[in-house]
Amino acid sequence: MPYNTKQRQAVLRFLEERPEEALSACEIAESLRQNQCPVGLATVYRQLERLEAAGRVHRVDTGEGALYQFCAQGGRRACFLLRCESCGRMIHLDCVHLEALCRHLSADHRFRVDPRRTILTGLCDVCCGEEAPHGTA
Amino acid sequence: MPYNTKQRQAVLRFLEERPEEALSACEIAESLRQNQCPVGLATVYRQLERLEAAGRVHRVDTGEGALYQFCAQGGRRACFLLRCESCGRMIHLDCVHLEALCRHLSADHRFRVDPRRTILTGLCDVCCGEEAPHGTA
DNA sequence: TTGCGTGCAAAGGTTTTGCATGGCA
DNA sequence: TGCCATGCAAAACCTTTGCACGCAA
């Protein structure tokens, strides 16, 4: 069982307080440092690895490195993330349609989706409007 | 407009001939070299970047680097990918339920999913069985 | 006291970039 | 002929790892 070090608490608490943000290991380490609670980058990575394995955080692989986000459901419910590929915004989605889709994939396609690792990428409402050809508000 | 170099053709044709495989830039370069059609790794990356922008290939970000896969639909239809996080297998999914989900997200959540950039991660039928607690066949 | 956790620095791997050369149009 | 594309090597970047020390239990 893991020791309850202050670094461990710091990383988890930091993400817990920002459930709507997906952050890189670097950003987390940098912020903690400024918060008078410095944690080495390697340690941040090691804690994130554990937190992900424990189902406490989402991990989002992007082309520019992984992002980590607190998982409010503790991995129990199908809580998906939407990621805007234009502005990078992360949007929580706890929708009955997604749960239905998961059941369908499991039953009919024999594939068990892991909501914590699955990110639906696309365009959010704001960016969708911006990219429309008929007018840049 | 881009020049039609033999390197460009080689990369696209290579992916076109393997519509079921998601490959890394390194694997592509290595295979082309063995096929008597060597293309520099940097060039492979540059061509993949363009092909993705043109909607000809999927790009899958994984923790161990990006994978690229031919996009049979040319980006027109909602053709999703399932990725087994255990064995790495990529499974095409062209399912009416997914199209319905996309329409729902667009209409009710104002989010426009990009199927080419979206990968549903989870466990395939084989690996799902393996990880079950009751017996390792 | 035991042994996991930490920090630092170095290594590992992927992807990008600079620059001179080559090849398509 | 003009200019984009290529190849090579170096750089940039993220992430992991080795090792000695520190700290929770």
Tab-separated table of C-alpha atoms (C1' of nucleotides) in Angstrom:
chain	number	residue	atom	x	y	z
A	1	MET	CA	0.000	0.000	0.000
A	2	PRO	CA	1.263	3.456	-0.833
A	3	TYR	CA	2.701	5.836	1.698
A	4	ASN	CA	0.689	8.942	2.273
A	5	THR	CA	3.379	11.487	1.537
A	6	LYS	CA	2.712	15.178	1.289
A	7	GLN	CA	3.686	15.098	-2.402
A	8	ARG	CA	1.028	12.487	-3.049
A	9	GLN	CA	-1.590	14.551	-1.275
A	10	ALA	CA	-0.493	17.682	-3.095
A	11	VAL	CA	-0.873	16.204	-6.581
A	12	LEU	CA	-4.240	14.638	-5.898
A	13	ARG	CA	-5.614	17.703	-4.131
A	14	PHE	CA	-4.437	19.934	-6.915
A	15	LEU	CA	-6.362	17.962	-9.526
A	16	GLU	CA	-9.328	17.504	-7.222
A	17	GLU	CA	-9.684	21.264	-6.938
A	18	ARG	CA	-9.744	21.657	-10.729
A	19	PRO	CA	-12.167	18.993	-11.921
A	20	GLU	CA	-12.838	20.889	-15.143
A	21	GLU	CA	-9.222	21.232	-16.239
A	22	ALA	CA	-6.938	18.825	-18.031
A	23	LEU	CA	-3.351	19.623	-17.120
A	24	SER	CA	0.054	18.419	-18.155
A	25	ALA	CA	2.512	16.995	-15.652
A	26	CYS	CA	4.666	20.029	-16.263
A	27	GLU	CA	1.863	22.465	-15.502
A	28	ILE	CA	1.027	20.599	-12.319
A	29	ALA	CA	4.618	20.635	-11.110
A	30	GLU	CA	5.015	24.287	-11.995
A	31	SER	CA	1.820	25.302	-10.212
A	32	LEU	CA	2.667	23.328	-7.102
A	33	ARG	CA	6.044	24.970	-7.006
A	34	GLN	CA	4.448	28.397	-7.059
A	35	ASN	CA	2.013	27.259	-4.373
A	36	GLN	CA	4.903	26.744	-1.972
A	37	CYS	CA	4.548	23.020	-2.313
A	38	PRO	CA	7.269	21.958	-4.724
A	39	VAL	CA	7.091	18.439	-6.079
A	40	GLY	CA	9.713	17.086	-8.456
A	41	LEU	CA	8.549	16.483	-11.995
A	42	ALA	CA	9.503	12.809	-11.843
A	43	THR	CA	7.421	12.426	-8.726
A	44	VAL	CA	4.475	14.127	-10.389
A	45	TYR	CA	4.696	11.580	-13.196
A	46	ARG	CA	4.951	8.711	-10.733
A	47	GLN	CA	1.930	9.858	-8.768
A	48	LEU	CA	-0.102	10.474	-11.904
A	49	GLU	CA	0.675	6.962	-13.059
A	50	ARG	CA	-0.703	5.587	-9.819
A	51	LEU	CA	-3.687	7.852	-9.736
A	52	GLU	CA	-4.607	6.762	-13.226
A	53	ALA	CA	-4.223	3.104	-12.332
A	54	ALA	CA	-6.438	3.710	-9.314
A	55	GLY	CA	-9.102	5.331	-11.481
A	56	ARG	CA	-8.811	8.712	-9.820
A	57	VAL	CA	-7.728	10.635	-12.906
A	58	HIS	CA	-8.332	10.594	-16.636
A	59	ARG	CA	-5.307	10.504	-18.875
A	60	VAL	CA	-5.631	12.181	-22.266
A	61	ASP	CA	-2.965	11.500	-24.851
A	62	THR	CA	-2.467	14.446	-27.151
A	63	GLY	CA	0.177	15.074	-29.749
A	64	GLU	CA	1.879	17.487	-27.370
A	65	GLY	CA	2.016	15.151	-24.403
A	66	ALA	CA	-0.463	13.678	-21.957
A	67	LEU	CA	-3.010	15.655	-19.973
A	68	TYR	CA	-4.449	14.594	-16.654
A	69	GLN	CA	-7.804	15.422	-15.210
A	70	PHE	CA	-9.549	14.525	-11.996
A	71	CYS	CA	-12.136	11.817	-12.402
A	72	ALA	CA	-15.068	12.807	-10.269
A	73	GLN	CA	-16.745	9.437	-10.627
A	74	GLY	CA	-13.775	7.543	-9.321
A	75	GLY	CA	-14.065	5.430	-12.436
A	76	ARG	CA	-17.364	3.936	-11.414
A	77	ARG	CA	-19.670	5.594	-13.893
A	78	ALA	CA	-19.362	6.258	-17.579
A	79	CYS	CA	-18.158	9.846	-17.480
A	80	PHE	CA	-16.679	10.834	-20.809
A	81	LEU	CA	-14.630	13.784	-21.888
A	82	LEU	CA	-15.089	15.928	-24.951
A	83	ARG	CA	-11.995	17.736	-26.153
A	84	CYS	CA	-12.097	20.684	-28.507
A	85	GLU	CA	-9.234	20.287	-30.949
A	86	SER	CA	-9.251	23.982	-31.657
A	87	CYS	CA	-9.174	25.627	-28.224
A	88	GLY	CA	-8.239	22.601	-26.112
A	89	ARG	CA	-11.217	22.974	-23.822
A	90	MET	CA	-12.246	19.813	-21.966
A	91	ILE	CA	-15.918	19.234	-21.419
A	92	HIS	CA	-17.381	16.680	-19.053
A	93	LEU	CA	-20.179	14.631	-20.427
A	94	ASP	CA	-22.326	12.422	-18.301
A	95	CYS	CA	-25.006	11.518	-20.737
A	96	VAL	CA	-27.395	8.627	-20.887
A	97	HIS	CA	-26.769	8.266	-24.622
A	98	LEU	CA	-23.143	7.439	-23.972
A	99	GLU	CA	-23.968	4.794	-21.438
A	100	ALA	CA	-26.330	3.276	-23.947
A	101	LEU	CA	-23.595	3.289	-26.561
A	102	CYS	CA	-21.236	1.507	-24.183
A	103	ARG	CA	-23.774	-1.186	-23.528
A	104	HIS	CA	-24.329	-1.557	-27.247
A	105	LEU	CA	-20.617	-1.893	-27.991
A	106	SER	CA	-20.240	-4.423	-25.217
A	107	ALA	CA	-23.232	-6.506	-26.240
A	108	ASP	CA	-23.065	-6.308	-30.020
A	109	HIS	CA	-19.410	-5.629	-30.784
A	110	ARG	CA	-17.811	-7.367	-27.812
A	111	PHE	CA	-15.745	-4.311	-27.023
A	112	ARG	CA	-15.590	-2.893	-23.523
A	113	VAL	CA	-14.969	0.854	-23.695
A	114	ASP	CA	-12.918	2.442	-20.937
A	115	PRO	CA	-14.493	5.871	-20.409
A	116	ARG	CA	-11.498	7.168	-18.494
A	117	ARG	CA	-9.237	6.650	-21.481
A	118	THR	CA	-11.652	7.679	-24.166
A	119	ILE	CA	-11.815	11.239	-25.386
A	120	LEU	CA	-14.222	12.395	-28.031
A	121	THR	CA	-12.332	14.941	-30.103
A	122	GLY	CA	-14.017	17.593	-32.163
A	123	LEU	CA	-15.118	21.206	-32.108
A	124	CYS	CA	-16.914	22.912	-29.240
A	125	ASP	CA	-19.776	25.304	-29.812
A	126	VAL	CA	-17.571	28.374	-29.728
A	127	CYS	CA	-14.916	27.116	-32.137
A	128	CYS	CA	-17.488	25.536	-34.380
A	129	GLY	CA	-18.990	28.952	-34.924
A	130	GLU	CA	-15.612	30.544	-35.492
A	131	GLU	CA	-14.672	28.128	-38.219
A	132	ALA	CA	-17.923	28.502	-40.049
A	133	PRO	CA	-17.319	30.212	-43.381
A	134	HIS	CA	-20.104	32.730	-42.986
A	135	GLY	CA	-18.762	35.323	-40.634
A	136	THR	CA	-16.239	35.670	-37.833
A	137	ALA	CA	-18.293	37.336	-35.126
B	1	MET	CA	-0.491	22.809	-54.438
B	2	PRO	CA	1.821	19.972	-53.424
B	3	TYR	CA	4.269	18.359	-55.783
B	4	ASN	CA	3.548	14.773	-56.602
B	5	THR	CA	6.848	13.285	-55.528
B	6	LYS	CA	7.486	9.575	-55.368
B	7	GLN	CA	7.924	9.832	-51.604
B	8	ARG	CA	4.466	11.317	-51.294
B	9	GLN	CA	2.969	8.543	-53.392
B	10	ALA	CA	4.883	5.915	-51.469
B	11	VAL	CA	3.593	6.983	-48.057
B	12	LEU	CA	-0.004	7.291	-49.166
B	13	ARG	CA	0.004	4.030	-51.105
B	14	PHE	CA	1.582	2.218	-48.201
B	15	LEU	CA	-1.222	3.253	-45.862
B	16	GLU	CA	-3.850	2.734	-48.544
B	17	GLU	CA	-2.815	-0.885	-48.879
B	18	ARG	CA	-3.157	-1.456	-45.144
B	19	PRO	CA	-6.494	0.087	-44.240
B	20	GLU	CA	-6.801	-2.095	-41.149
B	21	GLU	CA	-3.476	-1.171	-39.598
B	22	ALA	CA	-2.449	1.801	-37.508
B	23	LEU	CA	1.270	2.373	-37.925
B	24	SER	CA	3.873	4.646	-36.452
B	25	ALA	CA	5.951	6.976	-38.610
B	26	CYS	CA	8.955	4.881	-37.726
B	27	GLU	CA	7.314	1.653	-38.860
B	28	ILE	CA	6.253	3.247	-42.118
B	29	ALA	CA	9.734	4.550	-42.866
B	30	GLU	CA	11.296	1.219	-41.974
B	31	SER	CA	8.888	-0.765	-44.147
B	32	LEU	CA	9.346	1.533	-47.118
B	33	ARG	CA	13.084	1.186	-46.809
B	34	GLN	CA	12.781	-2.588	-46.954
B	35	ASN	CA	10.437	-2.243	-49.931
B	36	GLN	CA	13.225	-0.638	-51.947
B	37	CYS	CA	11.557	2.718	-51.648
B	38	PRO	CA	13.410	4.520	-48.891
B	39	VAL	CA	11.852	7.704	-47.526
B	40	GLY	CA	13.524	9.760	-44.831
B	41	LEU	CA	11.808	9.745	-41.460
B	42	ALA	CA	11.418	13.520	-41.474
B	43	THR	CA	9.714	13.317	-44.838
B	44	VAL	CA	7.384	10.618	-43.577
B	45	TYR	CA	6.361	12.942	-40.756
B	46	ARG	CA	5.873	15.833	-43.152
B	47	GLN	CA	3.703	13.797	-45.502
B	48	LEU	CA	1.657	12.347	-42.667
B	49	GLU	CA	0.979	15.838	-41.416
B	50	ARG	CA	-0.406	16.809	-44.799
B	51	LEU	CA	-2.359	13.634	-45.284
B	52	GLU	CA	-4.034	14.154	-41.945
B	53	ALA	CA	-4.870	17.752	-42.749
B	54	ALA	CA	-6.342	16.550	-46.044
B	55	GLY	CA	-8.492	13.995	-44.247
B	56	ARG	CA	-6.820	11.013	-45.871
B	57	VAL	CA	-5.507	9.428	-42.670
B	58	HIS	CA	-6.536	9.049	-39.067
B	59	ARG	CA	-4.041	10.107	-36.458
B	60	VAL	CA	-4.143	8.263	-33.152
B	61	ASP	CA	-2.262	9.751	-30.230
B	62	THR	CA	-1.003	7.110	-27.854
B	63	GLY	CA	1.322	7.411	-24.916
B	64	GLU	CA	4.082	5.847	-27.002
B	65	GLY	CA	3.770	8.127	-29.994
B	66	ALA	CA	1.220	8.719	-32.730
B	67	LEU	CA	-0.180	6.050	-35.046
B	68	TYR	CA	-1.491	6.704	-38.535
B	69	GLN	CA	-4.132	4.801	-40.410
B	70	PHE	CA	-5.689	5.179	-43.817
B	71	CYS	CA	-9.093	6.787	-43.748
B	72	ALA	CA	-11.194	4.894	-46.238
B	73	GLN	CA	-14.034	7.359	-46.043
B	74	GLY	CA	-11.884	10.303	-46.944
B	75	GLY	CA	-13.344	11.898	-43.852
B	76	ARG	CA	-16.840	12.040	-45.233
B	77	ARG	CA	-18.578	9.433	-43.124
B	78	ALA	CA	-18.517	8.718	-39.438
B	79	CYS	CA	-16.055	5.850	-39.356
B	80	PHE	CA	-14.700	5.375	-35.863
B	81	LEU	CA	-11.812	3.397	-34.499
B	82	LEU	CA	-11.769	1.171	-31.469
B	83	ARG	CA	-8.388	0.624	-29.881
B	84	CYS	CA	-7.655	-2.195	-27.478
B	85	GLU	CA	-5.457	-0.787	-24.731
B	86	SER	CA	-4.160	-4.233	-23.942
B	87	CYS	CA	-3.044	-5.649	-27.307
B	88	GLY	CA	-3.102	-2.443	-29.369
B	89	ARG	CA	-5.440	-3.851	-31.979
B	90	MET	CA	-7.356	-1.288	-34.019
B	91	ILE	CA	-10.897	-2.118	-34.993
B	92	HIS	CA	-12.937	-0.243	-37.571
B	93	LEU	CA	-16.442	0.552	-36.559
B	94	ASP	CA	-19.013	1.847	-38.967
B	95	CYS	CA	-22.083	1.582	-36.871
B	96	VAL	CA	-25.378	3.351	-37.045
B	97	HIS	CA	-25.361	3.836	-33.276
B	98	LEU	CA	-22.276	5.984	-33.543
B	99	GLU	CA	-23.753	8.179	-36.206
B	100	ALA	CA	-26.773	8.624	-34.013
B	101	LEU	CA	-24.542	9.597	-31.112
B	102	CYS	CA	-22.792	12.191	-33.257
B	103	ARG	CA	-26.072	13.720	-34.245
B	104	HIS	CA	-27.151	13.778	-30.616
B	105	LEU	CA	-23.950	15.489	-29.481
B	106	SER	CA	-24.240	18.027	-32.235
B	107	ALA	CA	-27.900	18.786	-31.631
B	108	ASP	CA	-28.117	18.593	-27.841
B	109	HIS	CA	-24.575	19.336	-26.647
B	110	ARG	CA	-23.460	21.626	-29.455
B	111	PHE	CA	-20.310	19.593	-29.934
B	112	ARG	CA	-19.219	18.422	-33.358
B	113	VAL	CA	-17.246	15.194	-33.026
B	114	ASP	CA	-14.428	14.581	-35.493
B	115	PRO	CA	-14.477	10.819	-36.124
B	116	ARG	CA	-11.011	10.847	-37.645
B	117	ARG	CA	-9.479	12.096	-34.428
B	118	THR	CA	-11.640	10.129	-32.036
B	119	ILE	CA	-10.603	6.739	-30.786
B	120	LEU	CA	-12.675	4.701	-28.381
B	121	THR	CA	-10.235	3.020	-26.045
B	122	GLY	CA	-10.996	-0.132	-24.130
B	123	LEU	CA	-10.635	-3.886	-24.219
B	124	CYS	CA	-11.311	-6.075	-27.234
B	125	ASP	CA	-13.096	-9.388	-26.959
B	126	VAL	CA	-9.898	-11.404	-26.707
B	127	CYS	CA	-8.203	-9.294	-24.042
B	128	CYS	CA	-11.402	-8.860	-22.143
B	129	GLY	CA	-11.546	-12.605	-21.672
B	130	GLU	CA	-7.918	-12.788	-20.673
B	131	GLU	CA	-8.284	-10.242	-17.902
B	132	ALA	CA	-11.359	-11.868	-16.462
B	133	PRO	CA	-10.612	-13.187	-12.991
B	134	HIS	CA	-12.092	-16.603	-13.570
B	135	GLY	CA	-9.517	-18.493	-15.510
B	136	THR	CA	-6.765	-17.829	-18.024
B	137	ALA	CA	-7.699	-20.140	-20.857
C	1	DT	C1'	14.088	0.270	11.820
C	2	DT	C1'	12.366	-0.956	7.269
C	3	DG	C1'	11.625	-0.023	2.807
C	4	DC	C1'	8.836	2.898	-0.128
C	5	DG	C1'	9.003	7.621	-1.949
C	6	DT	C1'	11.604	11.522	-3.484
C	7	DG	C1'	14.729	14.503	-6.117
C	8	DC	C1'	18.196	15.105	-9.308
C	9	DA	C1'	20.320	14.208	-13.420
C	10	DA	C1'	20.927	11.348	-17.226
C	11	DA	C1'	18.991	8.470	-20.653
C	12	DG	C1'	15.390	7.134	-23.910
C	13	DG	C1'	12.195	7.910	-27.490
C	14	DT	C1'	9.421	10.653	-30.629
C	15	DT	C1'	8.832	14.629	-33.368
C	16	DT	C1'	10.437	19.042	-35.291
C	17	DT	C1'	13.627	22.131	-37.507
C	18	DG	C1'	17.707	24.229	-40.259
C	19	DC	C1'	20.043	24.017	-44.252
C	20	DA	C1'	22.075	22.529	-48.484
C	21	DT	C1'	20.740	19.694	-52.269
C	22	DG	C1'	17.500	17.453	-55.473
C	23	DG	C1'	13.552	17.028	-58.440
C	24	DC	C1'	8.769	18.311	-60.080
C	25	DA	C1'	6.245	21.523	-62.840
D	1	DT	C1'	14.248	27.907	-64.405
D	2	DG	C1'	11.826	28.527	-60.019
D	3	DC	C1'	10.471	26.727	-56.007
D	4	DC	C1'	8.806	23.109	-53.225
D	5	DA	C1'	10.363	18.749	-51.272
D	6	DT	C1'	13.906	15.855	-49.433
D	7	DG	C1'	17.575	14.051	-46.446
D	8	DC	C1'	20.588	14.448	-42.848
D	9	DA	C1'	21.771	15.751	-38.430
D	10	DA	C1'	20.928	18.422	-34.565
D	11	DA	C1'	17.681	20.205	-31.485
D	12	DA	C1'	13.563	20.213	-28.778
D	13	DC	C1'	10.398	17.916	-26.112
D	14	DC	C1'	8.104	14.685	-23.073
D	15	DT	C1'	8.696	10.830	-20.185
D	16	DT	C1'	11.236	7.207	-17.804
D	17	DT	C1'	14.960	5.410	-15.055
D	18	DG	C1'	19.106	4.882	-11.709
D	19	DC	C1'	20.706	5.991	-7.472
D	20	DA	C1'	21.484	7.936	-3.011
D	21	DC	C1'	18.937	10.079	0.554
D	22	DG	C1'	14.702	11.117	3.266
D	23	DC	C1'	10.607	10.086	5.546
D	24	DA	C1'	6.183	7.502	6.606
D	25	DA	C1'	4.733	3.550	9.054
